XYZ file of C-alpha atoms in Angstrom:
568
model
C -70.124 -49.123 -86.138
C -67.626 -49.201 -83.174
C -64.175 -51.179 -84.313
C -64.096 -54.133 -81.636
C -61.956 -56.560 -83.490
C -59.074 -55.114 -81.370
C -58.414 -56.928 -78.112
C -57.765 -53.746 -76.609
C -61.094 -51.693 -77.557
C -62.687 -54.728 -76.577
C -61.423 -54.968 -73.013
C -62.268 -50.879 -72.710
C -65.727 -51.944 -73.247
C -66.012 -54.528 -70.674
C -64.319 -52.669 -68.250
C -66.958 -49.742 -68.222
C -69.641 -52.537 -68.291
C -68.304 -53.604 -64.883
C -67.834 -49.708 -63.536
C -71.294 -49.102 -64.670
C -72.490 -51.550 -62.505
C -69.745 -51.123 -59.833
C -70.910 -46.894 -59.989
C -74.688 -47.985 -59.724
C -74.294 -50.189 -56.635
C -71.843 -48.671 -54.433
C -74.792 -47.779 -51.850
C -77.158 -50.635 -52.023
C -75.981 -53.234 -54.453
C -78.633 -56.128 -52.391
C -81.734 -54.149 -54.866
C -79.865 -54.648 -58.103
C -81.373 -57.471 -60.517
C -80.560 -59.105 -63.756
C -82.675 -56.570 -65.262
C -81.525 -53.503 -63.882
C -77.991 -55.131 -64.820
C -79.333 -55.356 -69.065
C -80.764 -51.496 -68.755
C -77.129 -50.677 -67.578
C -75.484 -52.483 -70.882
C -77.515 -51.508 -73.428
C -76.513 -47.813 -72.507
C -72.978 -48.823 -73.176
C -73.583 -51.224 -76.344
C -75.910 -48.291 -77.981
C -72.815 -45.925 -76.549
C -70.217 -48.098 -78.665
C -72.754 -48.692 -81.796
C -72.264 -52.443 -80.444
C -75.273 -54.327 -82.513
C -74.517 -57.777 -80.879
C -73.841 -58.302 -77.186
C -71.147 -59.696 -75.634
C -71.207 -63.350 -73.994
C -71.719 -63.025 -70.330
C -68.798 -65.653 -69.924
C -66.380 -62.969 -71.741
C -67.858 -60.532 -68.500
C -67.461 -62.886 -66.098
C -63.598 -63.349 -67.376
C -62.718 -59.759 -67.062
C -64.587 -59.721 -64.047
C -62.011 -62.444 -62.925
C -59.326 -60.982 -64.238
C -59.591 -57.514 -62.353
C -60.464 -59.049 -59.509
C -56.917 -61.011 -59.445
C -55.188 -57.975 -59.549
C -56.868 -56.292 -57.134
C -58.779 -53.734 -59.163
C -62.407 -54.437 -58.585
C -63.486 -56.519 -55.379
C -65.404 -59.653 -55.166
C -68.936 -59.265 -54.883
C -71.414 -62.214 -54.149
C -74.591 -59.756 -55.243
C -72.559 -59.175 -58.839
C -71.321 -62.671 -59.494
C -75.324 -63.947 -58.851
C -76.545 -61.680 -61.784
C -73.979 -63.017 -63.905
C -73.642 -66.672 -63.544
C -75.978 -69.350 -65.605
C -77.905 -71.957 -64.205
C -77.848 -70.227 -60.814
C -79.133 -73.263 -58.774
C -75.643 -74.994 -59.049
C -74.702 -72.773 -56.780
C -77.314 -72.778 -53.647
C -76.393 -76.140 -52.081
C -72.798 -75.122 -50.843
C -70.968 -77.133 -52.812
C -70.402 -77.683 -56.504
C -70.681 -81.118 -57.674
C -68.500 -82.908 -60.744
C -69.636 -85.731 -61.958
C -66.988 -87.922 -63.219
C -67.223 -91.444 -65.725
C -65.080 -94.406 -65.304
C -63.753 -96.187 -67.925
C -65.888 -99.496 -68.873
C -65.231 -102.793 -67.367
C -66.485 -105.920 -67.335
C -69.673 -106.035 -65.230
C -70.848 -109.241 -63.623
C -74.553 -109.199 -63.975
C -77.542 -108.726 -66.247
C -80.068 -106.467 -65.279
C -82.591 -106.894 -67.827
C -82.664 -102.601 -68.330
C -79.105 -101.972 -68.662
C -77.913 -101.080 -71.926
C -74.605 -102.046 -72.629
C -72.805 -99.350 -75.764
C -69.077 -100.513 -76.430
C -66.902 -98.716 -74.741
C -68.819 -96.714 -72.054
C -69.027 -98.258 -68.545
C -72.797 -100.471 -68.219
C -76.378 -98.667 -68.276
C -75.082 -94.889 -69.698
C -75.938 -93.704 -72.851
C -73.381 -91.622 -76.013
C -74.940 -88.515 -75.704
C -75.163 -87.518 -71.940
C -73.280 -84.685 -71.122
C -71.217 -86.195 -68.466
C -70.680 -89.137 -70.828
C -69.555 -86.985 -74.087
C -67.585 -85.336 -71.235
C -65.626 -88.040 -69.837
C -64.830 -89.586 -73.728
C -63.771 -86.194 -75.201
C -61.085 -86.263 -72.672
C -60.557 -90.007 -72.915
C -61.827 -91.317 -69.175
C -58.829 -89.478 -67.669
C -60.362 -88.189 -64.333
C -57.749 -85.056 -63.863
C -59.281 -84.052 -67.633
C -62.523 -84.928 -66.759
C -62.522 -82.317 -63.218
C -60.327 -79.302 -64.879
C -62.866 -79.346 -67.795
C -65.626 -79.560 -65.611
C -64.008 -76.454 -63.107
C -62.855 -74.351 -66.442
C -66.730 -74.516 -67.195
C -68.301 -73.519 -64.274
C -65.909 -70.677 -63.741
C -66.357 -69.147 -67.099
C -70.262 -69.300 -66.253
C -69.476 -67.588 -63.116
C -69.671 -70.412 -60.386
C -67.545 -70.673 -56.923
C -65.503 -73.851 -57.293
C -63.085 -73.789 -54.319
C -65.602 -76.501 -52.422
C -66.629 -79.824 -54.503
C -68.395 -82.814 -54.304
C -67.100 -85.477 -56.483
C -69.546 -87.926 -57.649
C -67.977 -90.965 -59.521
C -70.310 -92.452 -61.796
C -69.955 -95.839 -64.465
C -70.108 -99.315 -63.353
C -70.530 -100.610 -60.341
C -67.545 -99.151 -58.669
C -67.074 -101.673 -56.180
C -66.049 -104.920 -59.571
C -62.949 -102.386 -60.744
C -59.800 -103.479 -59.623
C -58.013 -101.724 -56.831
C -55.400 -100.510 -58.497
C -57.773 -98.620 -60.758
C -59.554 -97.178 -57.785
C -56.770 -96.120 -55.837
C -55.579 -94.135 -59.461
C -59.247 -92.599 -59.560
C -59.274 -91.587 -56.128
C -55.367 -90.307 -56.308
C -56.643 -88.626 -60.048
C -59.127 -86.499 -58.046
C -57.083 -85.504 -55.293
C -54.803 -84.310 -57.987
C -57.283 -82.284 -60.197
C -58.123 -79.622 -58.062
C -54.620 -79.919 -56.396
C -53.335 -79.234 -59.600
C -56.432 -76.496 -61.402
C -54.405 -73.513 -60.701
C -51.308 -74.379 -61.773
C -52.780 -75.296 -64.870
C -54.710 -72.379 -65.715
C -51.223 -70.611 -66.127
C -50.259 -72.488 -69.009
C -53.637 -71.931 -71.533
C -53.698 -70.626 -74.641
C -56.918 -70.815 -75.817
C -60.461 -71.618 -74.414
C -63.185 -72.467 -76.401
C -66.531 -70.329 -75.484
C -68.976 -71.721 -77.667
C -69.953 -74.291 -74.722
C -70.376 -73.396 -71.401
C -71.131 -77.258 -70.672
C -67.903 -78.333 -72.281
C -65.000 -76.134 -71.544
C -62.354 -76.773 -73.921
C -59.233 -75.748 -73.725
C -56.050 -75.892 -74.940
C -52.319 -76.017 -72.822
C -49.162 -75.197 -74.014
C -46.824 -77.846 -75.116
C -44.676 -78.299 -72.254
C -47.221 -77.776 -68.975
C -46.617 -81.243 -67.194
C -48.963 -81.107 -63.991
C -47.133 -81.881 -60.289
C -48.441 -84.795 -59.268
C -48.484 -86.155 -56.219
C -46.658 -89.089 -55.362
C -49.167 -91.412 -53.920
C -52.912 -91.036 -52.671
C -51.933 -90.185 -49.116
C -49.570 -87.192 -50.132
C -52.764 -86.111 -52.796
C -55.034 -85.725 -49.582
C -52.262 -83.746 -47.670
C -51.675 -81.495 -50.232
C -55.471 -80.930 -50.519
C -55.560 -79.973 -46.776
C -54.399 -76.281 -48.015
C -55.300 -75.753 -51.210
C -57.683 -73.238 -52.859
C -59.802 -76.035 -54.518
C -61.040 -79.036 -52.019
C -62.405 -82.033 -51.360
C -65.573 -81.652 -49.641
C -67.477 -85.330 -50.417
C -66.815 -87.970 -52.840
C -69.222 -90.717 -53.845
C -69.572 -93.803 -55.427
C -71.934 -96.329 -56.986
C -72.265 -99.976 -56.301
C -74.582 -102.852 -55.334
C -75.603 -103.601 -52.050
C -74.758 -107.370 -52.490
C -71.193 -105.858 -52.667
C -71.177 -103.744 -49.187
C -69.398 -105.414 -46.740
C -66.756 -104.650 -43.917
C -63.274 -104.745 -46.265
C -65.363 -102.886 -49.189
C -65.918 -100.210 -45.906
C -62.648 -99.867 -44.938
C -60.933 -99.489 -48.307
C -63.847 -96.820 -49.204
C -63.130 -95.083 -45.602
C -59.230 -94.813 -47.031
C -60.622 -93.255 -49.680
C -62.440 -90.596 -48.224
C -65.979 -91.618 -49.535
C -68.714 -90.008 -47.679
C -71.427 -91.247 -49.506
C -72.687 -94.577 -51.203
C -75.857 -94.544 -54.252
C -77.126 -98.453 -53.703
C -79.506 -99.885 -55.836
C -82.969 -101.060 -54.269
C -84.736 -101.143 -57.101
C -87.449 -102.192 -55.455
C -88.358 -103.952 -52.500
C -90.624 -106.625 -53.325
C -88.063 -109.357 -54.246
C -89.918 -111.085 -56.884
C -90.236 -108.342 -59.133
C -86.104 -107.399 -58.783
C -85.555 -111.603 -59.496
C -87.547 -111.366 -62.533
C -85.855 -108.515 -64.071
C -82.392 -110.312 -63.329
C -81.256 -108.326 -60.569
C -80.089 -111.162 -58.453
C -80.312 -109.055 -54.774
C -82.675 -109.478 -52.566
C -84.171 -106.819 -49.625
C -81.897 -108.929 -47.403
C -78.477 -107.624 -48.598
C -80.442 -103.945 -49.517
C -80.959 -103.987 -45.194
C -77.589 -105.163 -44.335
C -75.706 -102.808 -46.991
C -77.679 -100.173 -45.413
C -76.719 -100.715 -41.726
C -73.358 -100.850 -42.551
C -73.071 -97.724 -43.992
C -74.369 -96.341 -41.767
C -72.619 -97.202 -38.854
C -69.626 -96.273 -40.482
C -70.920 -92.823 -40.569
C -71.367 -93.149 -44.966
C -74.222 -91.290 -46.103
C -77.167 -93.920 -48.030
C -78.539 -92.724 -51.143
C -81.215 -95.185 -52.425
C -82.234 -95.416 -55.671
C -85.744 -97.130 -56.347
C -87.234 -97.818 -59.889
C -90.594 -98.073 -60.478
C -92.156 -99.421 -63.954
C -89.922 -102.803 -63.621
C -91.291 -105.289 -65.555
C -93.985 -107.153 -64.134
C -94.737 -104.497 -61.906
C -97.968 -102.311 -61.638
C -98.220 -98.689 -60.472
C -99.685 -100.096 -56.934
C -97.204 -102.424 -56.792
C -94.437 -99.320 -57.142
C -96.576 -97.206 -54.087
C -96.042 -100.333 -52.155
C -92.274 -100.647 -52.710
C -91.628 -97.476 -51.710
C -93.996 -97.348 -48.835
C -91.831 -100.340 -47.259
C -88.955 -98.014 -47.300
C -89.885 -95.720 -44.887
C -92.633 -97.654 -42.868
C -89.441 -100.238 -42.306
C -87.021 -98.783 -40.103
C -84.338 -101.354 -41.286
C -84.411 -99.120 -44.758
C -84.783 -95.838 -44.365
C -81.971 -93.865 -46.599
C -80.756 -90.595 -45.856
C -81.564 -89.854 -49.629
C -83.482 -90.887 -52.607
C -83.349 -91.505 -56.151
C -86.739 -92.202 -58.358
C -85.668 -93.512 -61.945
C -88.340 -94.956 -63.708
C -87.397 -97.867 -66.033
C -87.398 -96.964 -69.828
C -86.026 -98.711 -72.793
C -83.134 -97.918 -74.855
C -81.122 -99.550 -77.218
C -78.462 -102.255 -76.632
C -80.747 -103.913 -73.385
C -82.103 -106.974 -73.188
C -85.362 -104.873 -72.313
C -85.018 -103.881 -75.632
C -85.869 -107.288 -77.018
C -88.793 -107.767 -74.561
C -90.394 -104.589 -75.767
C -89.762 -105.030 -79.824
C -91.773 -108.745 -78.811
C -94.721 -106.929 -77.041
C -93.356 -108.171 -73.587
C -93.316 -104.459 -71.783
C -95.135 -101.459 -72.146
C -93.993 -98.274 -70.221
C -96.477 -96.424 -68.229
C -98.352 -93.311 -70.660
C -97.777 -90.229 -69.185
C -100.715 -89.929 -66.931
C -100.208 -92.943 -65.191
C -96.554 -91.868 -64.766
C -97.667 -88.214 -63.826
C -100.140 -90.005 -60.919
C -97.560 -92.031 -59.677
C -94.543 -89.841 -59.668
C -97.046 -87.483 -57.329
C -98.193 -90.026 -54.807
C -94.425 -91.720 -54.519
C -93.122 -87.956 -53.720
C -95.930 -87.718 -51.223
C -94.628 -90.157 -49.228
C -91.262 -88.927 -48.972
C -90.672 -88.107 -44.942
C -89.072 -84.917 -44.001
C -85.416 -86.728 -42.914
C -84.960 -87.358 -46.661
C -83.790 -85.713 -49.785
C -85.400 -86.305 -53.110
C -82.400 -86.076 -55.602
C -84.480 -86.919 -58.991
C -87.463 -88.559 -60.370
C -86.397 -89.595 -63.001
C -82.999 -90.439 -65.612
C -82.231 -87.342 -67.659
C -81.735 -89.480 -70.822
C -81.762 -87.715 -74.180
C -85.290 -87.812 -75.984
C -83.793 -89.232 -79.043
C -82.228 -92.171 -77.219
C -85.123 -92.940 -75.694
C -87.422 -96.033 -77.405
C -90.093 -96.430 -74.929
C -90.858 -94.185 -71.789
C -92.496 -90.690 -71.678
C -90.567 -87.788 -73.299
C -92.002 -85.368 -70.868
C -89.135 -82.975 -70.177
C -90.556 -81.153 -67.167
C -91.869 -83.845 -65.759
C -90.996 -83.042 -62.392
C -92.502 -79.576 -62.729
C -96.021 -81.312 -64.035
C -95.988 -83.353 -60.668
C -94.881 -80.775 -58.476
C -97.771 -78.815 -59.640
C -100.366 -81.494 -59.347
C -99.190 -81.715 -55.898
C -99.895 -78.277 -55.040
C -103.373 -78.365 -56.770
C -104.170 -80.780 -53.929
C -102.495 -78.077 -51.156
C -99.899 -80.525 -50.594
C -96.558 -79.440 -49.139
C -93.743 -81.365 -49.851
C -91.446 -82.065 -46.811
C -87.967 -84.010 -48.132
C -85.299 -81.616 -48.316
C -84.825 -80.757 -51.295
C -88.431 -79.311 -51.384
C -87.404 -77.054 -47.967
C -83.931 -75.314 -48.916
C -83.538 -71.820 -48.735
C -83.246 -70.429 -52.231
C -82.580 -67.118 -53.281
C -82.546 -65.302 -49.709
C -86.366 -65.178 -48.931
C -86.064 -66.124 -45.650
C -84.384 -64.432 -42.639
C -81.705 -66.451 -40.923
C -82.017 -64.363 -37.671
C -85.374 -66.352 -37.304
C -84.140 -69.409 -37.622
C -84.844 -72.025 -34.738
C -83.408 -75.501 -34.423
C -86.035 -78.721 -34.766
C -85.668 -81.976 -34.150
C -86.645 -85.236 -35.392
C -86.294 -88.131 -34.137
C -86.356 -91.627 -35.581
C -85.396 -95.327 -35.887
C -83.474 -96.397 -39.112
C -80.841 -99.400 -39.082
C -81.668 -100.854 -35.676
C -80.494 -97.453 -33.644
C -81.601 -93.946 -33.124
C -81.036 -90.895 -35.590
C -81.524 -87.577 -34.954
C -82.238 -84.970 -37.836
C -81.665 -81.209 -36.681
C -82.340 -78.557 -38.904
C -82.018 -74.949 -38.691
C -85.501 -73.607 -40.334
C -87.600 -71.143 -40.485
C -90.620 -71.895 -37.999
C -92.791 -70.316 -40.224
C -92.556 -72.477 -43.453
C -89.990 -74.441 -42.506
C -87.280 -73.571 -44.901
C -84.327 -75.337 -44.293
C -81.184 -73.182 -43.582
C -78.296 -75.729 -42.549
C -78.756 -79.385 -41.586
C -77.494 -82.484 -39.266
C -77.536 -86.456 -38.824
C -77.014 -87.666 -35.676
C -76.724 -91.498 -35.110
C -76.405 -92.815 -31.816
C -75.329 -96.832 -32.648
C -74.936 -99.297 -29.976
C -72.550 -101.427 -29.648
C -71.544 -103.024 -33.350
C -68.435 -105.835 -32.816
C -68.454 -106.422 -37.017
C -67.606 -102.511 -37.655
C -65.406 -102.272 -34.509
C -63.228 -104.464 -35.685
C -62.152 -102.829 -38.244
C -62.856 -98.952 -37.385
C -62.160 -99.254 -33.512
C -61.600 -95.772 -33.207
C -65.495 -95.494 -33.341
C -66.227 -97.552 -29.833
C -68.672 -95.551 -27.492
C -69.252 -92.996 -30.111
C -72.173 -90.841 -31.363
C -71.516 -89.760 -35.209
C -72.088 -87.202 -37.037
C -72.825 -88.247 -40.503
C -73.761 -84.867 -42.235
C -73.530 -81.248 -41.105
C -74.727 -79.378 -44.255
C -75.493 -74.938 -45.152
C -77.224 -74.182 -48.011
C -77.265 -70.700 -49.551
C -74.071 -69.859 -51.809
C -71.037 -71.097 -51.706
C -68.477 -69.000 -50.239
C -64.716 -69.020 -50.371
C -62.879 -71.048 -47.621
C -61.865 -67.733 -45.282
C -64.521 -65.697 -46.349
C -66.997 -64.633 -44.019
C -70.651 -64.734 -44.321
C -73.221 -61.746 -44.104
C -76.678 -61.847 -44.381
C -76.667 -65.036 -46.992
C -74.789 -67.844 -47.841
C -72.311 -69.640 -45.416
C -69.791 -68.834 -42.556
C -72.574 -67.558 -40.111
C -73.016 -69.897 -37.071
C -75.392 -72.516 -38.308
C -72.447 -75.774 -37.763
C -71.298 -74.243 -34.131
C -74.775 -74.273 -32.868
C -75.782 -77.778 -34.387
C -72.483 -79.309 -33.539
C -73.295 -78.167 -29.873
C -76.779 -79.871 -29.806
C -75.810 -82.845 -30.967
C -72.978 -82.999 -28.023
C -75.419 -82.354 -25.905
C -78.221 -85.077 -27.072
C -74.974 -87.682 -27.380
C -74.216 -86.834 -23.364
C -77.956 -87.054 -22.673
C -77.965 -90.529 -24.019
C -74.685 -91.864 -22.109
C -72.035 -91.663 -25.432
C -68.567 -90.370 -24.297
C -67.062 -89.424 -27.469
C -68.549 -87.874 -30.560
C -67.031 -88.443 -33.963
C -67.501 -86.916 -37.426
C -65.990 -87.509 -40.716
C -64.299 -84.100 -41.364
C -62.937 -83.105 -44.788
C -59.117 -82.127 -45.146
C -60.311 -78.668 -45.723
C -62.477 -78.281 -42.777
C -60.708 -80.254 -40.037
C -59.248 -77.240 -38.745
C -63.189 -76.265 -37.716
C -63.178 -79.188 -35.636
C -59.813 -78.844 -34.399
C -60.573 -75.368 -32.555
C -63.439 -76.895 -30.925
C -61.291 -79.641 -29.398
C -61.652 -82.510 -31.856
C -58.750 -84.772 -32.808
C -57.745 -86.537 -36.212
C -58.157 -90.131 -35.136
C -57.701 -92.452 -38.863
C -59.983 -90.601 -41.144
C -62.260 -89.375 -38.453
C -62.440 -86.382 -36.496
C -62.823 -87.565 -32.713
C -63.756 -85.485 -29.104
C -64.621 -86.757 -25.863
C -68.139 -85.206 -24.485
């Protein structure tokens, strides 16, 4: 049996892992699979006498490390076969999800367990929870354990989308908020710098990347939020979106501005439902009135609406949940820009909990639930993305609900029994470079949501309709309660989402026959000028990240506040 205990030996094995495969794919490496990749390594291994194989995280390091200095190339096709859970990686950004601490929360939704601690309605044991407490709520912790993670696993991280999860954002005081916000700026500000000072990493979870610094790494912190941003305007690891949760009863024009200083792009609100007896009963205390308003507001602020709706309430029926959701998209003064399905099941420490131990609720059995979870994504029109179906809550947590771990699958397959093709989104991104961007044609679809026009382009295939890159177009009239406190946005069409799919690439790298960089966002950006002139708008504005306003720059926008701003 080959010695390995030596760092050395061990380090001569994974470097003629990675030649093997660099020798074997010098001509064509676009054939090579994860396959072909294991015949390759057992050759070595049985070469070596090597009975147990290395972790592909311990590749993916060397891999790292040569590539630092130089002595093997990056290589998109490569770091594909390696990485886990590939799909994090074939939306264009990566997302961290990030817990705040608890605080006191104003209301009493009948379904929200409350655990001491941990901020209202999450659970111990989800990952992002167990997360956020092993590095004690601190948000900088929270991100470079998150980053460490997917970058052992093999995952591009230098483009992120923070999404802020706990309470209801908008109740924390904003001196909290502004630390948060500041906190994340910092993180990936800061990622590098840290990685200098580790000693030791801990590989036995690829969720949970522990790690360990040396005594006297202090990070460079900014010195306020506005310097954080600046700073993040040229570094490796960026901003791209950051989003919050909150209430619609709590959406108003101050809550807009402060989340504008922020840098929030996008806003989860809680409809629930929308038949306003059934949310009064279960002790939600908003009505569809303030779920409308919240909705217009963000809207015409440019923030991205992500809706979450809840079928299963009690006192509701399965009709009764088809019906709520209908009225979302037959009413044009809803319509979200994406979607959220979580089913209400009971857990401990809720006064649902009580109801159900007295015989008061019963969660739907599984067929009911499979039935309904079908016809609900059904509905779902093509200008929308489906995010879940349903709350990935651990099984053992769970005291009444279905324990149905692929549920989605189940439904998804019903679905197709009945030659049903799904049209949200989610359902039409490219995955995995079937389809040929060179056919790609732009289509159009126009609609009514919020009192004025949106347009959705999307680059897609004409044949299936695969979805390559994306836009949102909202042409608002004239709104006097947003202009007067975002006046930079009079007479303008905006531009509240430009969006590639396909991997993630690095901020100056260029794109080839998949993932990003191509000319998808020049050729959008241009037809949505040209639909804005058509309808009489003068200037177009889009919320630009720090780390792509220099796009927008060359094609003759201007940093006006926190929006990027052209005339047309």
């Amino acid at each position: 049996m080959a010695n390995i205990t030596k760092i050395e030996n061990k380090i001569e094995i994974l470097d003629e892992l990675l030649k093997v495969w660099q020798d074997a794919t010098k001509k064509d490496p676009t054939w090579f699979s994860k396959n072909d990749f294991a015949k390759l390594k057992n050759e070595v291994y049985k070469k070596y006498k090597i009975a147990k194989p290395f972790q592909s995280i311990e590749l993916i390091e060397r891999y790292e490390e040569l590539k630092a200095d130089w002595t093997m190339e990056e290589n998109l096709f490569f770091q594909k076969i390696l990485r886990k859970r590939w799909i994090r990686s074939l939306s264009w950004v990566t997302v961290i999800s990030l817990l705040t601490e608890f605080f006191w929360c104003p209301w009493k939704c009948i379904y929200c367990p409350t655990f001491e601690g941990l901020p209202k309605s999450y659970i111990p044991n989800e990952p992002a929870v167990q997360r956020a407490v092993m590095n004690n709520f601190d948000p900088i912790m929270q991100i470079h354990n998150r980053l460490r993670a997917l970058e052992m696993t093999g995952h591009k991280i230098e483009k992120n989308d923070v999404r802020i999860i706990g309470g209801t954002w908008s109740v924390y005081p904003k001196p909290y908020q502004e630390m948060f916000i500041k906190a994340i700026y910092d993180a990936f500000n800061t990622y590098d710098d840290m990685k200098v000072y580790l000693e030791k990493t801990d590989f036995s979870n690829d969720k949970f990347a522990t790690f360990k610094l040396k005594q006297w790494y202090k990070a460079k912190l900014a010195n306020n939020l506005e310097e954080a941003k600046k700073i993040n305007e040229t570094s490796r690891l960026r901003v791209i979106w950051i989003a919050i949760e909150t209430r619609p009863d709590w959406v108003n024009i101050e809550e807009i501005k402060r989340l504008r200083s922020y840098w929030v792009t996008r806003v989860e609100i809680g409809y629930q439902t929308t038949i306003d007896k059934i949310n009064e009963l279960n002790k939600r205390w908003h009505w569809n009135k303030e779920s409308i308003e919240a909705t217009k507001l963000l809207k015409d602020a440019w923030i991205k609406v992500v809706a979450h709706m809840m079928p299963n309430l009690l006192w509701s029926t399965p009709d009764l949940d088809r019906k709520a959701l209908k009225e979302v998209f037959d009413n044009p003064d809803f319509r979200p820009d994406e979607l959220k399905i979580y089913p209400m099941m009971v857990t401990d420490k809720s006064e649902l909990t009580d109801l159900w131990k007295n015989g008061w609720f019963k969660a739907y059995d599984d067929e009911t639930l499979i039935d309904l979870t079908a016809d609900l994504q059904m509905m779902i029109p093509e200008y929308i993305r489906l995010n879940r179906t349903y709350r990935d809550i651990p099984a053992d947590q769970i005291l009444e609900w279905s324990i149905i771990a692929n549920l989605r699958q189940i439904v998804e397959k019903k679905i197709a029994e009945k030659w049903v093709k799904l049209l949200d989104t989610r359902h039409r991104e490219i995955r995995e470079w079937k389809n040929d961007p060179k056919k790609a044609t732009i289509h159009t679809f126009k609609y009514e949501a919020s009192k004025w026009k949106e347009f959705f382009l999307t680059f897609e295939d004409p044949e299936d309709r695969t979805i390559f890159s994306l836009l949102r177009l909202r042409l608002p009239e004239e709104n006097k309660e947003i202009l007067s406190v975002l006046p930079e946005l009079e007479w303008c069409a905006l531009i509240r989402e430009i969006h590639t799919f396909w991997d993630q690439l690095s901020v100056n790298e260029k794109g080839s026959t998949f993932g990003q960089h191509i000319w998808f966002w020049k050729k959008l950006i241009a037809e949505s000028e040209k639909i804005a002139k058509e309808n009489w708008y003068s200037k177009m504005a889009v919320i630009a990240g720090v780390w792509v306003r220099w796009y927008y720059e060359k094609r003759w926008y201007s940093l006006v506040w926190e929006y990027m701003i052209k005339k047309i």
